[in-house]
Short mmCIF file of C-alpha atoms and ligand atoms in Angstrom, two decimals:
data_model
loop_
_atom_site.label_atom_id
_atom_site.label_comp_id
_atom_site.label_asym_id
_atom_site.label_seq_id
_atom_site.Cartn_x
_atom_site.Cartn_y
_atom_site.Cartn_z
CA MET A 1 54.17 85.64 59.07
CA LYS A 2 53.15 83.16 61.92
CA PRO A 3 55.43 81.74 63.44
CA LYS A 4 57.83 78.15 62.54
CA ILE A 5 57.38 74.99 64.47
CA LEU A 6 60.09 72.22 64.13
CA LEU A 7 58.39 68.69 63.61
CA THR A 8 59.64 65.87 64.68
CA GLY A 9 58.83 62.15 63.38
CA ALA A 10 57.54 63.63 59.81
CA THR A 11 58.29 61.14 57.83
CA GLY A 12 55.49 59.06 60.60
CA PHE A 13 52.09 57.97 60.55
CA ILE A 14 50.52 61.19 62.40
CA GLY A 15 53.94 63.90 61.53
CA LYS A 16 52.77 63.95 57.81
CA ARG A 17 49.53 64.08 58.49
CA LEU A 18 50.00 67.18 60.73
CA LEU A 19 52.79 68.67 58.02
CA TYR A 20 49.54 69.02 55.87
CA LYS A 21 47.17 70.50 58.29
CA LEU A 22 49.62 72.32 59.63
CA ASP A 23 50.96 74.00 56.07
CA GLN A 24 46.87 74.49 55.25
CA SER A 25 46.88 76.31 58.17
CA GLY A 26 49.89 79.13 56.70
CA TYR A 27 52.47 77.75 59.25
CA ARG A 28 55.50 77.62 58.48
CA VAL A 29 57.01 74.40 59.45
CA ARG A 30 60.97 72.62 59.95
CA CYS A 31 61.53 69.01 59.47
CA LEU A 32 63.60 66.90 61.60
CA VAL A 33 64.62 63.68 59.51
CA ARG A 34 66.74 60.98 59.05
CA SER A 35 66.46 60.62 55.91
CA SER A 36 64.49 63.25 53.79
CA GLU A 37 64.16 60.39 51.11
CA LYS A 38 60.95 59.59 53.40
CA LEU A 39 59.88 62.54 53.04
CA ALA A 40 60.04 63.92 49.38
CA LEU A 41 57.44 60.61 48.32
CA ALA A 42 54.87 62.86 50.56
CA LEU A 43 51.80 64.41 48.49
CA PRO A 44 52.82 68.54 47.34
CA VAL A 45 53.09 70.94 50.09
CA GLU A 46 51.45 74.90 49.78
CA ASN A 47 55.48 76.19 51.31
CA GLU A 48 57.85 74.24 50.60
CA PRO A 49 59.05 72.95 54.62
CA GLU A 50 62.70 73.71 55.43
CA ILE A 51 64.30 69.92 55.67
CA VAL A 52 67.08 69.54 58.54
CA TYR A 53 68.64 66.32 59.16
CA GLY A 54 69.39 65.14 62.56
CA ASP A 55 68.86 61.62 64.70
CA ILE A 56 67.49 62.23 68.49
CA LEU A 57 69.20 59.10 69.29
CA LYS A 58 72.62 62.05 68.36
CA PRO A 59 72.25 64.92 70.19
CA GLU A 60 75.12 66.19 68.51
CA THR A 61 73.17 66.46 65.76
CA LEU A 62 70.04 68.25 67.32
CA ASP A 63 71.72 71.89 68.64
CA GLY A 64 71.20 73.46 65.59
CA ALA A 65 68.10 72.38 64.91
CA LEU A 66 66.49 73.68 67.45
CA GLU A 67 67.79 76.97 67.11
CA GLY A 68 65.05 79.65 66.53
CA ILE A 69 62.26 77.30 67.89
CA GLU A 70 59.60 77.95 70.04
CA THR A 71 57.41 74.75 69.71
CA ALA A 72 58.23 71.19 68.91
CA TYR A 73 56.26 68.32 68.33
CA TYR A 74 57.47 65.80 70.12
CA LEU A 75 55.67 62.39 67.85
CA VAL A 76 58.40 59.92 67.84
CA HIS A 77 59.16 56.70 68.70
CA SER A 78 61.48 53.53 68.07
CA MET A 79 59.54 50.14 68.03
CA GLY A 80 60.85 48.23 65.46
CA GLY A 81 62.88 45.36 63.95
CA ARG A 82 62.51 42.14 63.17
CA SER A 83 63.23 40.23 65.93
CA PRO A 84 60.35 38.58 68.22
CA ARG A 85 63.22 38.64 71.64
CA LYS A 86 64.65 42.30 70.91
CA PHE A 87 61.61 44.19 70.99
CA LEU A 88 61.92 45.46 74.55
CA GLU A 89 64.98 47.28 73.16
CA PHE A 90 62.85 50.15 71.73
CA GLU A 91 62.26 51.19 75.66
CA THR A 92 66.42 52.18 76.57
CA ARG A 93 65.79 54.22 72.67
CA ASP A 94 62.65 56.28 73.91
CA ARG A 95 64.36 57.07 76.99
CA LYS A 96 67.23 58.45 75.77
CA ALA A 97 65.91 59.81 72.73
CA ALA A 98 63.37 61.76 74.97
CA GLN A 99 66.14 62.62 77.49
CA ASN A 100 68.23 64.43 74.24
CA PHE A 101 65.37 66.41 72.74
CA ILE A 102 64.86 67.92 75.73
CA THR A 103 68.42 68.69 76.69
CA ALA A 104 68.41 70.41 73.62
CA ALA A 105 65.06 71.82 73.99
CA ASP A 106 66.48 73.43 77.25
CA ASN A 107 69.92 74.77 75.56
CA ALA A 108 67.52 76.38 72.28
CA GLY A 109 65.29 77.96 74.68
CA ILE A 110 61.87 76.47 73.59
CA LYS A 111 59.22 77.23 75.14
CA ARG A 112 56.68 74.95 74.84
CA ILE A 113 56.32 71.07 73.13
CA ILE A 114 52.75 69.33 72.38
CA TYR A 115 53.61 64.73 72.30
CA LEU A 116 51.43 62.66 71.42
CA GLY A 117 51.49 59.45 73.74
CA GLY A 118 49.41 56.11 74.67
CA LEU A 119 46.79 56.25 77.32
CA GLY A 120 46.97 53.59 80.19
CA ASP A 121 46.48 53.86 84.07
CA VAL A 122 49.64 53.69 86.25
CA GLY A 123 48.09 51.30 88.45
CA ASP A 124 46.95 49.24 85.13
CA LYS A 125 49.61 46.73 85.61
CA LEU A 126 50.32 49.29 81.87
CA SER A 127 52.56 47.27 78.74
CA HIS A 128 55.77 47.96 78.10
CA HIS A 129 55.19 50.37 75.53
CA LEU A 130 52.30 52.03 76.86
CA ALA A 131 55.11 52.37 80.69
CA SER A 132 57.12 53.48 77.67
CA ARG A 133 55.01 56.32 76.33
CA GLN A 134 53.84 57.36 79.74
CA GLU A 135 58.24 57.88 80.85
CA VAL A 136 58.87 59.51 77.39
CA GLY A 137 56.07 61.82 78.36
CA ARG A 138 57.19 62.58 82.17
CA ILE A 139 60.84 62.96 80.63
CA LEU A 140 59.20 65.43 78.22
CA GLN A 141 57.62 67.50 81.39
CA SER A 142 61.16 67.76 83.38
CA GLY A 143 62.44 70.13 81.29
CA ARG A 144 61.92 74.44 81.43
CA CYS A 145 59.89 74.44 78.69
CA LYS A 146 56.15 73.36 78.88
CA THR A 147 55.18 70.30 77.71
CA THR A 148 51.28 69.22 76.57
CA ILE A 149 50.98 65.28 76.72
CA LEU A 150 47.90 64.36 74.45
CA ARG A 151 47.47 60.08 74.95
CA ALA A 152 45.21 58.62 72.43
CA ALA A 153 44.94 54.93 72.50
CA VAL A 154 44.20 53.40 68.73
CA ILE A 155 44.39 56.19 65.71
CA ILE A 156 41.79 55.04 62.63
CA GLY A 157 43.83 56.48 59.49
CA ALA A 158 45.29 54.90 57.00
CA GLY A 159 49.12 53.13 57.80
CA GLY A 160 48.46 53.13 61.95
CA ALA A 161 49.88 50.59 63.15
CA GLY A 162 47.49 49.96 65.45
CA PHE A 163 44.73 50.45 62.65
CA GLU A 164 47.12 48.33 59.81
CA ILE A 165 46.34 45.35 62.65
CA ILE A 166 42.79 45.15 62.41
CA ARG A 167 42.67 46.32 59.10
CA TYR A 168 45.59 42.02 58.02
CA LEU A 169 43.34 40.00 60.18
CA VAL A 170 39.60 40.94 59.07
CA GLU A 171 40.71 41.47 55.48
CA ARG A 172 42.75 38.47 55.89
CA LEU A 173 40.74 36.11 58.19
CA PRO A 174 37.44 34.92 57.83
CA VAL A 175 36.99 33.41 61.45
CA LEU A 176 38.30 35.38 63.45
CA LEU A 177 39.07 32.88 66.72
CA CYS A 178 40.58 36.11 68.77
CA PRO A 179 41.87 36.42 72.69
CA LYS A 180 40.33 37.89 75.29
CA TRP A 181 41.59 40.96 74.81
CA VAL A 182 39.38 41.53 71.87
CA TYR A 183 37.04 42.34 74.14
CA THR A 184 39.65 44.87 76.09
CA MET A 185 37.66 48.27 76.14
CA ASN A 186 39.06 50.92 73.97
CA GLN A 187 38.77 54.78 72.61
CA PRO A 188 39.44 54.96 69.42
CA ILE A 189 40.27 57.88 67.90
CA ALA A 190 39.85 59.22 63.57
CA VAL A 191 43.12 60.66 62.73
CA GLU A 192 41.69 63.51 62.08
CA ASN A 193 40.57 64.38 65.33
CA VAL A 194 44.30 63.14 66.51
CA MET A 195 44.91 66.79 63.99
CA ASP A 196 42.15 68.76 65.12
CA TYR A 197 43.75 68.51 68.66
CA LEU A 198 47.56 68.19 67.94
CA GLN A 199 47.06 71.95 66.62
CA GLY A 200 43.99 72.99 69.11
CA CYS A 201 46.52 72.41 71.86
CA MET A 202 49.13 74.91 70.03
CA GLU A 203 46.99 77.88 69.37
CA ASN A 204 45.05 77.64 72.96
CA PRO A 205 47.86 78.07 75.95
CA ASP A 206 46.03 76.94 78.07
CA THR A 207 47.01 73.72 77.24
CA ALA A 208 50.73 74.41 77.75
CA GLY A 209 52.11 72.06 80.45
CA MET A 210 48.28 69.69 80.74
CA SER A 211 48.05 66.09 80.13
CA LEU A 212 44.66 65.57 78.21
CA ASP A 213 43.32 62.54 77.33
CA ILE A 214 41.96 62.02 73.56
CA GLY A 215 39.65 59.92 72.50
CA GLY A 216 36.12 58.94 69.61
CA PRO A 217 32.65 59.43 70.83
CA GLN A 218 33.09 55.68 71.16
CA ILE A 219 33.86 53.36 74.01
CA LEU A 220 34.15 49.89 72.92
CA GLY A 221 35.95 46.39 72.49
CA TYR A 222 39.04 45.44 69.39
CA ALA A 223 35.75 42.80 68.16
CA ASP A 224 33.46 45.78 68.27
CA LEU A 225 36.11 47.43 66.08
CA MET A 226 36.89 44.83 63.84
CA ARG A 227 32.68 44.64 63.13
CA ILE A 228 32.83 48.24 62.01
CA TYR A 229 35.35 47.33 59.84
CA ALA A 230 33.98 44.12 58.41
CA LYS A 231 30.73 45.57 58.08
CA THR A 232 32.20 48.83 56.42
CA ARG A 233 34.08 46.66 53.76
CA GLY A 234 30.94 44.72 53.09
CA LEU A 235 32.94 41.17 54.98
CA LYS A 236 31.33 38.87 56.80
CA ARG A 237 32.79 37.99 59.29
CA LEU A 238 33.22 35.51 62.90
CA ILE A 239 34.85 36.95 65.61
CA ILE A 240 34.99 34.52 68.51
CA GLY A 241 36.69 35.08 72.08
CA VAL A 242 38.37 32.35 73.01
CA PRO A 243 39.79 32.19 77.24
CA PHE A 244 42.83 30.24 77.16
CA PHE A 245 44.85 32.34 73.70
CA SER A 246 47.34 34.00 75.96
CA THR A 247 48.64 37.30 75.19
CA ARG A 248 52.38 35.54 74.00
CA LEU A 249 50.76 33.26 71.72
CA SER A 250 48.73 35.64 70.35
CA SER A 251 51.28 38.48 69.96
CA TYR A 252 53.15 35.37 67.74
CA TRP A 253 49.18 34.91 66.09
CA VAL A 254 48.74 38.48 65.42
CA ASN A 255 52.94 38.64 64.05
CA LEU A 256 52.41 35.35 61.32
CA ILE A 257 49.19 37.42 60.02
CA THR A 258 50.15 40.44 59.56
CA PRO A 259 53.75 42.09 57.73
CA LEU A 260 54.52 44.52 60.24
CA PRO A 261 57.98 44.32 61.43
CA ALA A 262 57.78 41.89 64.85
CA GLY A 263 59.61 44.32 66.88
CA ILE A 264 55.70 46.73 66.07
CA VAL A 265 53.27 43.80 66.93
CA PHE A 266 54.82 42.37 69.64
CA ALA A 267 55.14 45.70 71.99
CA LEU A 268 51.70 46.81 70.99
CA ALA A 269 50.00 43.08 70.49
CA GLU A 270 51.07 42.97 74.58
CA GLY A 271 49.44 46.57 75.25
CA LEU A 272 45.77 44.49 73.57
CA ARG A 273 45.12 43.40 77.59
CA ASN A 274 45.20 47.21 79.01
CA GLU A 275 42.11 49.56 78.96
CA ALA A 276 42.35 52.07 76.86
CA VAL A 277 39.77 54.72 77.55
CA CYS A 278 39.84 58.38 78.49
CA ARG A 279 39.68 59.74 82.48
CA GLU A 280 38.89 63.08 81.67
CA ASN A 281 37.35 65.07 79.13
CA HIS A 282 38.68 68.46 79.77
CA ILE A 283 40.11 68.84 75.75
CA ARG A 284 36.28 68.86 74.44
CA GLU A 285 36.11 72.29 75.51
CA MET A 286 40.10 73.92 75.03
CA VAL A 287 39.82 71.60 71.84
CA PRO A 288 36.36 71.75 69.83
CA ALA A 289 36.43 69.04 67.32
CA ASN A 290 33.62 67.42 65.65
CA LEU A 291 34.47 63.74 66.95
CA LEU A 292 33.91 61.13 64.10
CA PRO A 293 31.85 57.92 64.78
CA MET A 294 34.02 55.29 64.40
CA ASP A 295 32.31 53.40 60.56
CA GLN A 296 33.30 57.52 59.41
CA ALA A 297 36.57 56.89 60.20
CA ILE A 298 37.33 53.75 58.70
CA CYS A 299 35.85 54.83 55.87
CA ASN A 300 37.73 57.86 55.39
CA ALA A 301 40.49 55.86 56.39
CA LEU A 302 39.84 53.92 53.28
CA ALA A 303 39.33 57.14 50.89
CA GLU A 304 42.04 58.38 51.81
CA GLU A 305 44.90 55.92 50.63
CA GLN A 306 43.20 57.27 47.17
CA SER A 307 43.74 60.75 47.57
CA GLY A 308 45.11 62.39 50.92
CA PRO A 309 48.69 61.81 52.48
CA GLY A 310 47.60 57.84 53.54
CA ALA A 311 47.88 57.81 49.42
CA ILE A 312 52.23 56.88 50.65
CA SER A 313 50.79 53.76 51.71
CA ARG A 314 48.97 52.53 48.25
CA GLN A 315 52.21 51.14 46.84
CA SER A 316 53.23 48.97 49.60
CA CYS A 317 49.83 47.44 50.01
CA PHE A 318 48.60 49.32 53.22
CA LEU A 319 51.56 49.48 55.04
CA SER A 320 53.74 53.21 55.46
CA GLU A 321 56.89 53.46 54.88
CA SER A 322 58.45 53.96 58.04
CA LEU A 323 56.48 51.28 59.15
CA LYS A 324 58.08 48.72 56.02
CA ASN A 325 61.62 49.84 57.19
CA ALA A 326 61.14 49.90 60.88
N1 NAP B 1 50.04 55.28 65.23
C1 NAP B 1 48.65 54.59 66.48
O1 NAP B 1 47.68 54.34 67.04
C2 NAP B 1 49.17 55.96 67.30
C3 NAP B 1 48.97 55.73 69.03
C4 NAP B 1 48.73 56.23 70.18
C5 NAP B 1 49.54 57.06 69.92
N2 NAP B 1 50.64 57.40 69.22
C6 NAP B 1 51.49 58.46 69.52
O2 NAP B 1 51.94 58.85 68.20
C7 NAP B 1 53.45 59.50 67.70
C8 NAP B 1 54.03 59.05 66.38
O3 NAP B 1 53.85 58.09 66.55
P1 NAP B 1 52.89 57.45 64.81
O4 NAP B 1 52.59 56.22 65.00
O5 NAP B 1 53.33 58.11 63.89
O6 NAP B 1 54.98 56.97 64.50
P2 NAP B 1 56.32 55.94 63.26
O7 NAP B 1 54.55 55.82 62.11
O8 NAP B 1 56.10 54.65 63.39
O9 NAP B 1 57.04 57.47 63.16
C9 NAP B 1 57.80 57.63 64.16
C10 NAP B 1 58.11 58.84 63.37
O10 NAP B 1 59.53 59.15 64.60
C11 NAP B 1 60.98 58.68 63.91
N3 NAP B 1 61.58 58.50 64.29
C12 NAP B 1 61.88 57.31 65.30
N4 NAP B 1 63.38 57.43 65.93
C13 NAP B 1 64.42 58.47 65.22
C14 NAP B 1 65.22 59.35 65.80
N5 NAP B 1 65.83 58.51 66.65
N6 NAP B 1 64.85 60.25 65.31
C15 NAP B 1 64.93 61.35 65.14
N7 NAP B 1 62.90 60.37 64.09
C16 NAP B 1 62.92 59.05 65.05
C17 NAP B 1 60.80 58.05 62.29
O11 NAP B 1 61.17 58.10 61.46
P3 NAP B 1 62.49 58.34 60.53
O12 NAP B 1 61.29 57.46 59.36
O13 NAP B 1 63.29 58.02 59.92
O14 NAP B 1 62.18 56.30 61.12
C18 NAP B 1 59.06 58.31 62.50
O15 NAP B 1 58.57 59.85 61.17
C19 NAP B 1 54.06 58.19 68.86
O16 NAP B 1 54.95 58.65 70.38
C20 NAP B 1 53.03 57.19 69.08
O17 NAP B 1 53.08 56.90 70.60
C21 NAP B 1 50.30 57.34 67.78
#
């Protein structure tokens, strides 16, 4: 029998897909959630997962939840809230959460953690969000267990925050007068390939303790990604970069057009100035995957809303439950 895996963030964009993926591969999964109601909205699985209550910001809820586990996925962040002024509060929460988790993991004797963080170079004047994702990785690597860090740019899939921002902008505006970040280089990746890598890392012990960049087959600007989205949807869109449009102003602009919580929009928009391109590709030898081009990834994201895990976001017009409630 395959070992039981602990899945944090199981109600989120990445976590709920990984739950299906692991289930289909015969793994038994224990989901650590703050609300089991959010999980109940998901599609049926082969093997009912074990659901335990745990709030990573409340260490007293973690000890029992991690018992008997060798490998845990850390797929949690706490960006959110409705106030642009308070958007930086996530940094403190995410630091605390990672510290609580690694302490509980060490106490429970967990051997491996697999964490999905963000791409971005430290010397690059990183946004608060990307710097915080890297800090979380360092904290998770400071324990006794071996932590694998996967670093990704925007992930293309229904309900993903970065993808939904692109989708709302292109769907709603025939002419997009964009800040200069539309030319920042990025290496987006299809959510299906992120799943391949998350599972593949667990199955390849050589990845334990490593930090690995993951990206799709194309390096492009956000303007290119928007054009691919528009073409896939058969929409005619004019995208023009305006140099004097500041990051701050553009955050308010994106916040106005998209219904995502301001706390997420402001954190992500600030990072759009940072290049997010893989600096190494060791993952491609360690975990082979058939990398999807972006037009295919976008088609899949749109189709998945009808029949895959993305179906959960249908009623709410694009938005996943997790984002809606953030
Ligand atoms: N989406 C992307 O494009 C993208 C790109 C690169 C990297 N990543 C990384 O992927 C990981 C997962 O992101 P995501 O897009 O799946 O985010 P998401 O959809 O917003 O999900 C976040 C998850 O974290 C959980 N969570 C937050 N605070 C918690 C706490 N105190 N205790 C327990 N659970 C808590 C949420 O639970 P509730 O449902 O209870 O709120 C939710 O399940 C993150 O590390 C992110 O940086 C994402």
